[in-house]
Amino acid sequence: RFSPDARHFLWVSALQGTGQGVFQLFFNFYILSLGHQEGFLGFLISLPSITALFFVLYAGVISDRIGRRSAFLLGGILSGAAQLLMLVMPMPAMLIISGILRGIGMSLFGAATAPFLMENSTAAERTHLFSFNSGISTMSSFIGNFAGGALPALFAWLLRVDAQSSRAYGWSLAITTVLSLLALLPILKLHHDKPNAQRKIVSPFAALQEHRGTMVKLLLPSLIISMGAGLLIPFLNLFFRNRYQLGDGTIGMLFGFGSLGMGLAILIAPILAERWGKAMTVVVTQGLSIPFMIIMGFVYNLPLAIVSFFMRMALMNLSGPVYQTMVMEESDESTRTTAASLYNMIWSMGRAISPSISGPIQQVYGFDPVFGLTIGSYAISVYMVYRWFVWRRPRAIPAT
């Protein structure tokens, strides 16, 4: 039932997911191999989200005015340029500029994606499209993680350098730039577009004031969970290297199979949402991920840590497209882009603040307090969703 434009966009997600798999695997290692400390690394991880935090609502306005297709193209070009700048001129100032450009590109893509999927789907297949888009992106990360794990060794052999050198990691990350540019090709094939040159800039405060009851309840759990995730998730490759001394290839395989399992799990989200309801699906899947987080963080056993890593990844991320669909279905067409922008702003807020806090904590205390804070944030968020959308909820979210 997916429309032609929706299918074209799934190719974009597949190519970007593959590149993101490589990027997430080696970005941390690349920055540390340049001689920087975890504190600066945490700042760089936060920087795109910090930028997106301030730009994301204006990205929604730009998306409405120039159209989804043009917003995707502009966001893709900026992201590709940022990655190239990071590799060609890896000085601290250029790394900061690169992070800012990536944040702007992320904002444009994020603000346009959910409204685009909403506009190119009907109620019958909408949750499936959101889930399939997230799932195919995640499963494509499997290719990036799995194949990417061998790239530093390959470039080390070709360039006659150490496999953990900045040159080996830099050339490995260059693959992400190529994939970002390739992702522009299916974007050029998009046809269904709705530019709206009359769209006025709406401040986040005005949008929250207009829909404060529903929006606060939808966005606050996302903020809390994104702050907890930002403390830990960007550093999980360092966690496995530092605690269990795993090599790059092994970590690549670990993250690859994790992405594959997560992608497959996401595809069953619509089935669960139809059977249990969207809110209950979020509560159950996110709640079940918490025990696995506890095992991974506090039981010092590699096989258990790996199993818990897979289970947490699948369960926690299964609910993502379901929750995003909830946000979109609560909004009418005139406020949909604002709602999507607010949702992305909330995620950016958590991801902007937390990594810069987590880096110094890791330097002094290791990963134990990071796991504790993340687990606590997940538990609070799950309770909020249950309290507001499951227990004595006054009305169900309509399927529009």
Short mmCIF file of C-alpha atoms in Angstrom, two decimals:
data_model
loop_
_atom_site.label_atom_id
_atom_site.label_comp_id
_atom_site.label_asym_id
_atom_site.label_seq_id
_atom_site.Cartn_x
_atom_site.Cartn_y
_atom_site.Cartn_z
CA ARG A 1 0.00 0.00 0.00
CA PHE A 2 2.98 2.39 0.31
CA SER A 3 2.94 5.24 -2.18
CA PRO A 4 5.78 5.63 -4.74
CA ASP A 5 7.23 8.60 -2.83
CA ALA A 6 7.13 6.63 0.43
CA ARG A 7 9.05 3.79 -1.23
CA HIS A 8 11.63 6.21 -2.63
CA PHE A 9 12.13 7.63 0.85
CA LEU A 10 12.73 4.15 2.25
CA TRP A 11 15.78 3.97 -0.03
CA VAL A 12 16.98 7.23 1.50
CA SER A 13 16.61 5.72 4.97
CA ALA A 14 18.48 2.58 3.89
CA LEU A 15 21.47 4.50 2.52
CA GLN A 16 21.60 6.91 5.44
CA GLY A 17 21.22 4.06 7.93
CA THR A 18 24.19 2.26 6.41
CA GLY A 19 26.33 5.38 6.64
CA GLN A 20 25.15 6.10 10.17
CA GLY A 21 26.16 2.58 11.20
CA VAL A 22 29.75 3.28 10.14
CA PHE A 23 29.70 6.77 11.65
CA GLN A 24 28.45 5.71 15.07
CA LEU A 25 30.96 2.88 15.17
CA PHE A 26 34.08 4.95 14.54
CA PHE A 27 33.38 8.60 15.37
CA ASN A 28 34.32 8.19 19.04
CA PHE A 29 37.46 6.24 18.17
CA TYR A 30 38.43 8.79 15.51
CA ILE A 31 38.19 11.75 17.89
CA LEU A 32 40.14 9.98 20.63
CA SER A 33 42.79 8.86 18.11
CA LEU A 34 43.39 12.54 17.31
CA GLY A 35 44.52 12.98 20.93
CA HIS A 36 41.37 14.52 22.42
CA GLN A 37 39.92 13.52 25.79
CA GLU A 38 36.49 12.12 26.64
CA GLY A 39 35.30 15.54 27.81
CA PHE A 40 35.85 17.10 24.38
CA LEU A 41 34.37 14.00 22.75
CA GLY A 42 31.22 14.39 24.84
CA PHE A 43 30.98 18.03 23.75
CA LEU A 44 31.32 17.07 20.08
CA ILE A 45 28.64 14.40 20.45
CA SER A 46 26.35 16.98 22.06
CA LEU A 47 27.06 19.74 19.54
CA PRO A 48 24.80 18.61 16.66
CA SER A 49 21.94 18.21 19.11
CA ILE A 50 22.69 21.58 20.71
CA THR A 51 22.52 23.15 17.25
CA ALA A 52 19.34 21.27 16.40
CA LEU A 53 17.80 22.42 19.67
CA PHE A 54 17.97 26.05 18.58
CA PHE A 55 17.33 25.48 14.87
CA VAL A 56 14.73 22.75 14.74
CA LEU A 57 11.57 24.90 14.82
CA TYR A 58 12.92 27.13 12.10
CA ALA A 59 13.79 23.97 10.17
CA GLY A 60 10.10 23.08 10.31
CA VAL A 61 9.18 26.48 8.86
CA ILE A 62 11.79 26.07 6.12
CA SER A 63 10.44 22.61 5.35
CA ASP A 64 6.92 23.99 4.93
CA ARG A 65 8.03 26.90 2.80
CA ILE A 66 10.42 25.13 0.40
CA GLY A 67 8.81 21.68 0.51
CA ARG A 68 9.89 18.35 1.95
CA ARG A 69 11.98 17.36 -1.08
CA SER A 70 14.07 20.55 -1.00
CA ALA A 71 14.44 20.28 2.78
CA PHE A 72 15.75 16.72 2.44
CA LEU A 73 18.21 17.79 -0.27
CA LEU A 74 19.50 20.75 1.74
CA GLY A 75 19.82 18.67 4.90
CA GLY A 76 21.66 15.90 3.06
CA ILE A 77 24.12 18.32 1.42
CA LEU A 78 24.90 20.01 4.75
CA SER A 79 25.42 16.67 6.51
CA GLY A 80 27.72 15.42 3.78
CA ALA A 81 29.71 18.66 3.82
CA ALA A 82 30.04 18.44 7.61
CA GLN A 83 31.43 14.91 7.44
CA LEU A 84 33.90 15.88 4.73
CA LEU A 85 35.09 18.92 6.70
CA MET A 86 35.65 16.77 9.79
CA LEU A 87 37.98 14.47 7.84
CA VAL A 88 39.84 17.01 5.69
CA MET A 89 40.45 19.59 8.44
CA PRO A 90 40.34 17.76 11.80
CA MET A 91 41.42 20.72 13.95
CA PRO A 92 39.27 21.46 17.03
CA ALA A 93 37.67 24.56 15.47
CA MET A 94 36.77 22.67 12.30
CA LEU A 95 35.38 19.75 14.30
CA ILE A 96 33.11 22.22 16.09
CA ILE A 97 31.96 23.79 12.81
CA SER A 98 31.36 20.31 11.44
CA GLY A 99 29.17 19.46 14.42
CA ILE A 100 27.13 22.64 13.90
CA LEU A 101 26.58 21.86 10.22
CA ARG A 102 25.53 18.31 11.07
CA GLY A 103 23.05 19.70 13.57
CA ILE A 104 21.46 21.95 10.95
CA GLY A 105 21.29 19.07 8.48
CA MET A 106 19.75 16.79 11.12
CA SER A 107 17.16 19.47 11.93
CA LEU A 108 16.04 19.84 8.33
CA PHE A 109 15.74 16.09 7.87
CA GLY A 110 14.05 15.53 11.21
CA ALA A 111 11.52 18.34 10.79
CA ALA A 112 10.50 17.14 7.31
CA THR A 113 10.47 13.35 7.82
CA ALA A 114 7.43 12.78 10.05
CA PRO A 115 5.15 15.22 8.17
CA PHE A 116 6.32 13.70 4.86
CA LEU A 117 5.44 10.19 6.05
CA MET A 118 2.12 11.46 7.39
CA GLU A 119 1.28 13.18 4.09
CA ASN A 120 2.21 10.08 2.09
CA SER A 121 0.20 7.52 4.05
CA THR A 122 -3.35 6.73 5.11
CA ALA A 123 -4.54 5.56 8.50
CA ALA A 124 -4.53 1.95 7.30
CA GLU A 125 -0.79 1.73 6.70
CA ARG A 126 0.56 4.74 8.63
CA THR A 127 1.95 2.90 11.65
CA HIS A 128 3.43 0.32 9.30
CA LEU A 129 5.15 3.05 7.24
CA PHE A 130 6.60 4.78 10.30
CA SER A 131 7.79 1.43 11.66
CA PHE A 132 9.15 0.21 8.35
CA ASN A 133 11.03 3.47 7.82
CA SER A 134 12.62 3.16 11.26
CA GLY A 135 13.20 -0.57 10.83
CA ILE A 136 14.88 -0.37 7.43
CA SER A 137 17.14 2.42 8.67
CA THR A 138 18.10 0.33 11.68
CA MET A 139 18.65 -2.86 9.69
CA SER A 140 20.80 -0.91 7.24
CA SER A 141 22.94 0.07 10.21
CA PHE A 142 23.65 -3.65 10.47
CA ILE A 143 25.42 -3.46 7.12
CA GLY A 144 27.33 -0.36 8.23
CA ASN A 145 28.31 -1.89 11.57
CA PHE A 146 29.11 -5.34 10.23
CA ALA A 147 31.06 -4.30 7.13
CA GLY A 148 32.45 -1.20 8.82
CA GLY A 149 34.16 -3.23 11.53
CA ALA A 150 36.73 -4.42 8.99
CA LEU A 151 37.40 -1.00 7.43
CA PRO A 152 40.15 0.27 9.80
CA ALA A 153 42.16 -2.92 9.26
CA LEU A 154 41.68 -2.61 5.49
CA PHE A 155 42.79 1.00 5.36
CA ALA A 156 45.63 0.29 7.79
CA TRP A 157 46.91 -2.32 5.33
CA LEU A 158 46.46 -0.03 2.32
CA LEU A 159 48.03 3.02 3.98
CA ARG A 160 50.61 1.08 6.03
CA VAL A 161 49.48 2.65 9.31
CA ASP A 162 48.20 1.29 12.61
CA ALA A 163 44.59 0.06 12.57
CA GLN A 164 43.74 2.35 15.49
CA SER A 165 45.34 5.44 13.96
CA SER A 166 43.42 8.57 13.02
CA ARG A 167 44.15 7.95 9.33
CA ALA A 168 42.64 4.47 9.39
CA TYR A 169 39.56 5.70 11.25
CA GLY A 170 39.31 8.82 9.06
CA TRP A 171 39.28 6.85 5.80
CA SER A 172 36.72 4.49 7.31
CA LEU A 173 34.48 7.45 8.13
CA ALA A 174 34.87 8.74 4.56
CA ILE A 175 32.48 5.97 3.54
CA THR A 176 29.73 7.84 5.37
CA THR A 177 30.26 10.91 3.17
CA VAL A 178 29.87 8.80 0.03
CA LEU A 179 26.67 7.23 1.34
CA SER A 180 25.26 10.64 2.32
CA LEU A 181 25.72 11.84 -1.25
CA LEU A 182 24.23 8.64 -2.70
CA ALA A 183 21.15 9.17 -0.52
CA LEU A 184 20.44 12.35 -2.48
CA LEU A 185 19.61 10.32 -5.61
CA PRO A 186 16.29 8.82 -4.43
CA ILE A 187 15.38 12.20 -2.93
CA LEU A 188 15.51 13.66 -6.44
CA LYS A 189 12.75 11.20 -7.44
CA LEU A 190 10.24 12.51 -4.90
CA HIS A 191 7.23 14.20 -6.53
CA HIS A 192 4.41 14.65 -4.01
CA ASP A 193 5.21 17.88 -2.20
CA LYS A 194 3.29 20.64 -0.44
CA PRO A 195 5.34 23.85 -0.16
CA ASN A 196 3.54 26.48 1.89
CA ALA A 197 5.08 29.92 1.39
CA GLN A 198 2.57 31.50 3.77
CA ARG A 199 3.75 29.54 6.82
CA LYS A 200 4.55 31.86 9.72
CA ILE A 201 7.29 31.23 12.25
CA VAL A 202 5.78 29.88 15.47
CA SER A 203 7.82 29.98 18.65
CA PRO A 204 8.02 26.82 20.75
CA PHE A 205 6.36 28.66 23.61
CA ALA A 206 3.39 29.66 21.44
CA ALA A 207 3.01 26.10 20.14
CA LEU A 208 3.18 24.65 23.64
CA GLN A 209 0.69 27.25 24.90
CA GLU A 210 -1.78 26.36 22.14
CA HIS A 211 -1.61 22.61 22.75
CA ARG A 212 -0.10 22.59 26.22
CA GLY A 213 -2.19 19.80 27.75
CA THR A 214 -1.52 17.16 25.15
CA MET A 215 1.93 18.33 24.05
CA VAL A 216 3.43 18.46 27.53
CA LYS A 217 2.24 14.93 28.22
CA LEU A 218 3.63 13.69 24.91
CA LEU A 219 6.93 15.55 25.05
CA LEU A 220 7.99 15.36 28.70
CA PRO A 221 8.51 11.55 28.73
CA SER A 222 10.52 11.91 25.50
CA LEU A 223 12.70 14.59 27.08
CA ILE A 224 13.48 12.47 30.13
CA ILE A 225 14.22 9.34 28.15
CA SER A 226 16.38 11.23 25.65
CA MET A 227 18.45 12.71 28.47
CA GLY A 228 19.02 9.25 29.91
CA ALA A 229 19.85 7.80 26.52
CA GLY A 230 22.27 10.63 25.77
CA LEU A 231 24.28 9.78 28.88
CA LEU A 232 25.00 6.24 27.71
CA ILE A 233 24.04 5.21 24.19
CA PRO A 234 26.63 7.31 22.26
CA PHE A 235 29.36 5.76 24.43
CA LEU A 236 28.43 2.07 24.26
CA ASN A 237 31.29 1.28 21.87
CA LEU A 238 33.70 2.72 24.43
CA PHE A 239 31.93 0.74 27.16
CA PHE A 240 32.61 -2.58 25.41
CA ARG A 241 36.18 -1.60 24.53
CA ASN A 242 37.09 -0.33 28.00
CA ARG A 243 35.31 -2.92 30.15
CA TYR A 244 35.82 -6.05 28.02
CA GLN A 245 38.76 -5.03 25.78
CA LEU A 246 36.89 -5.90 22.57
CA GLY A 247 38.50 -4.99 19.24
CA ASP A 248 37.02 -2.81 16.50
CA GLY A 249 35.94 -5.76 14.36
CA THR A 250 34.19 -7.48 17.26
CA ILE A 251 32.44 -4.27 18.29
CA GLY A 252 31.37 -3.75 14.68
CA MET A 253 29.83 -7.23 14.55
CA LEU A 254 28.16 -6.66 17.92
CA PHE A 255 26.59 -3.38 16.87
CA GLY A 256 25.73 -4.80 13.45
CA PHE A 257 23.76 -7.76 14.78
CA GLY A 258 22.20 -5.48 17.37
CA SER A 259 20.98 -3.16 14.61
CA LEU A 260 19.66 -6.09 12.59
CA GLY A 261 17.73 -7.47 15.56
CA MET A 262 16.42 -4.03 16.43
CA GLY A 263 15.25 -3.47 12.87
CA LEU A 264 13.40 -6.77 12.80
CA ALA A 265 11.83 -6.01 16.19
CA ILE A 266 10.63 -2.60 14.99
CA LEU A 267 8.73 -4.27 12.15
CA ILE A 268 6.45 -6.03 14.64
CA ALA A 269 5.57 -2.74 16.36
CA PRO A 270 2.42 -2.16 14.26
CA ILE A 271 1.12 -5.62 15.19
CA LEU A 272 1.60 -4.90 18.90
CA ALA A 273 0.10 -1.42 18.53
CA GLU A 274 -3.02 -2.83 16.90
CA ARG A 275 -3.40 -5.47 19.61
CA TRP A 276 -2.46 -3.52 22.74
CA GLY A 277 -2.82 0.10 21.64
CA LYS A 278 0.04 2.50 20.95
CA ALA A 279 0.52 3.74 24.53
CA MET A 280 0.49 0.26 26.08
CA THR A 281 3.00 -0.94 23.47
CA VAL A 282 5.35 1.85 24.52
CA VAL A 283 4.93 1.06 28.23
CA VAL A 284 5.47 -2.69 27.89
CA THR A 285 8.44 -2.63 25.52
CA GLN A 286 10.30 0.20 27.24
CA GLY A 287 9.56 -1.24 30.68
CA LEU A 288 10.91 -4.67 29.72
CA SER A 289 14.17 -3.10 28.52
CA ILE A 290 15.05 -1.82 32.02
CA PRO A 291 16.06 -5.20 33.58
CA PHE A 292 18.40 -5.82 30.65
CA MET A 293 19.96 -2.39 31.24
CA ILE A 294 20.61 -3.37 34.86
CA ILE A 295 22.27 -6.65 33.81
CA MET A 296 24.41 -4.97 31.16
CA GLY A 297 25.63 -2.26 33.51
CA PHE A 298 26.12 -4.08 36.79
CA VAL A 299 26.70 -7.78 36.04
CA TYR A 300 30.31 -8.00 34.90
CA ASN A 301 29.88 -10.88 32.48
CA LEU A 302 30.51 -10.50 28.74
CA PRO A 303 27.95 -13.05 27.41
CA LEU A 304 25.22 -11.61 29.64
CA ALA A 305 26.24 -8.08 28.65
CA ILE A 306 25.94 -8.97 24.95
CA VAL A 307 22.53 -10.62 25.34
CA SER A 308 21.31 -7.68 27.42
CA PHE A 309 22.69 -5.23 24.85
CA PHE A 310 20.66 -6.93 22.10
CA MET A 311 17.48 -7.14 24.16
CA ARG A 312 17.66 -3.55 25.41
CA MET A 313 18.27 -2.26 21.90
CA ALA A 314 15.35 -4.19 20.40
CA LEU A 315 12.82 -3.46 23.16
CA MET A 316 13.66 0.18 23.72
CA ASN A 317 13.67 1.15 20.06
CA LEU A 318 10.63 -0.91 19.07
CA SER A 319 8.40 1.78 20.55
CA GLY A 320 10.03 4.72 18.75
CA PRO A 321 7.94 4.80 15.56
CA VAL A 322 4.79 4.00 17.55
CA TYR A 323 5.35 7.00 19.80
CA GLN A 324 6.16 9.24 16.83
CA THR A 325 2.90 8.17 15.18
CA MET A 326 1.07 9.13 18.40
CA VAL A 327 2.54 12.63 18.21
CA MET A 328 1.57 13.04 14.55
CA GLU A 329 -1.97 11.75 15.04
CA GLU A 330 -2.56 14.22 17.86
CA SER A 331 -1.87 17.11 15.46
CA ASP A 332 -3.99 18.46 12.65
CA GLU A 333 -2.43 19.35 9.29
CA SER A 334 -1.81 23.00 10.19
CA THR A 335 0.20 22.17 13.33
CA ARG A 336 1.78 18.88 12.26
CA THR A 337 5.18 20.28 11.29
CA THR A 338 5.31 22.29 14.53
CA ALA A 339 4.53 19.13 16.50
CA ALA A 340 7.23 17.21 14.65
CA SER A 341 9.69 20.03 15.25
CA LEU A 342 8.85 20.15 18.96
CA TYR A 343 9.31 16.39 19.18
CA ASN A 344 12.70 16.64 17.49
CA MET A 345 13.61 19.62 19.67
CA ILE A 346 12.88 17.58 22.78
CA TRP A 347 15.10 14.74 21.58
CA SER A 348 17.80 17.24 20.68
CA MET A 349 17.56 18.82 24.12
CA GLY A 350 18.28 15.56 25.89
CA ARG A 351 21.03 14.55 23.49
CA ALA A 352 22.54 18.03 23.68
CA ILE A 353 22.85 18.13 27.44
CA SER A 354 23.67 14.59 28.43
CA PRO A 355 26.81 13.54 26.47
CA SER A 356 28.73 16.59 27.66
CA ILE A 357 27.87 15.57 31.23
CA SER A 358 28.56 11.89 30.68
CA GLY A 359 32.10 12.34 29.31
CA PRO A 360 33.54 13.91 32.49
CA ILE A 361 31.64 11.42 34.68
CA GLN A 362 33.23 8.53 32.78
CA GLN A 363 36.70 10.05 33.16
CA VAL A 364 36.36 10.14 36.95
CA TYR A 365 33.91 7.38 37.95
CA GLY A 366 33.57 5.05 34.97
CA PHE A 367 30.27 3.74 33.58
CA ASP A 368 28.45 2.62 36.76
CA PRO A 369 26.85 5.99 37.61
CA VAL A 370 26.04 6.54 33.93
CA PHE A 371 24.06 3.29 33.85
CA GLY A 372 22.28 4.21 37.08
CA LEU A 373 21.15 7.59 35.77
CA THR A 374 20.00 6.13 32.45
CA ILE A 375 18.00 3.36 34.14
CA GLY A 376 16.34 5.90 36.43
CA SER A 377 15.33 8.13 33.53
CA TYR A 378 13.84 5.19 31.62
CA ALA A 379 11.77 4.15 34.64
CA ILE A 380 10.41 7.67 35.16
CA SER A 381 9.48 8.02 31.49
CA VAL A 382 7.68 4.66 31.40
CA TYR A 383 5.67 5.62 34.48
CA MET A 384 4.65 8.93 32.90
CA VAL A 385 3.42 7.29 29.70
CA TYR A 386 1.48 4.71 31.72
CA ARG A 387 -0.01 7.32 34.05
CA TRP A 388 -1.08 9.73 31.30
CA PHE A 389 -1.99 7.48 28.38
CA VAL A 390 -2.95 4.08 29.82
CA TRP A 391 -4.27 4.41 33.39
CA ARG A 392 -7.66 6.15 33.42
CA ARG A 393 -6.91 7.93 30.20
CA PRO A 394 -9.88 10.19 29.38
CA ARG A 395 -9.83 9.53 25.63
CA ALA A 396 -7.96 7.45 23.07
CA ILE A 397 -5.70 8.94 20.44
CA PRO A 398 -7.71 9.05 17.21
CA ALA A 399 -6.38 7.43 14.03
CA THR A 400 -6.61 10.11 11.34
#
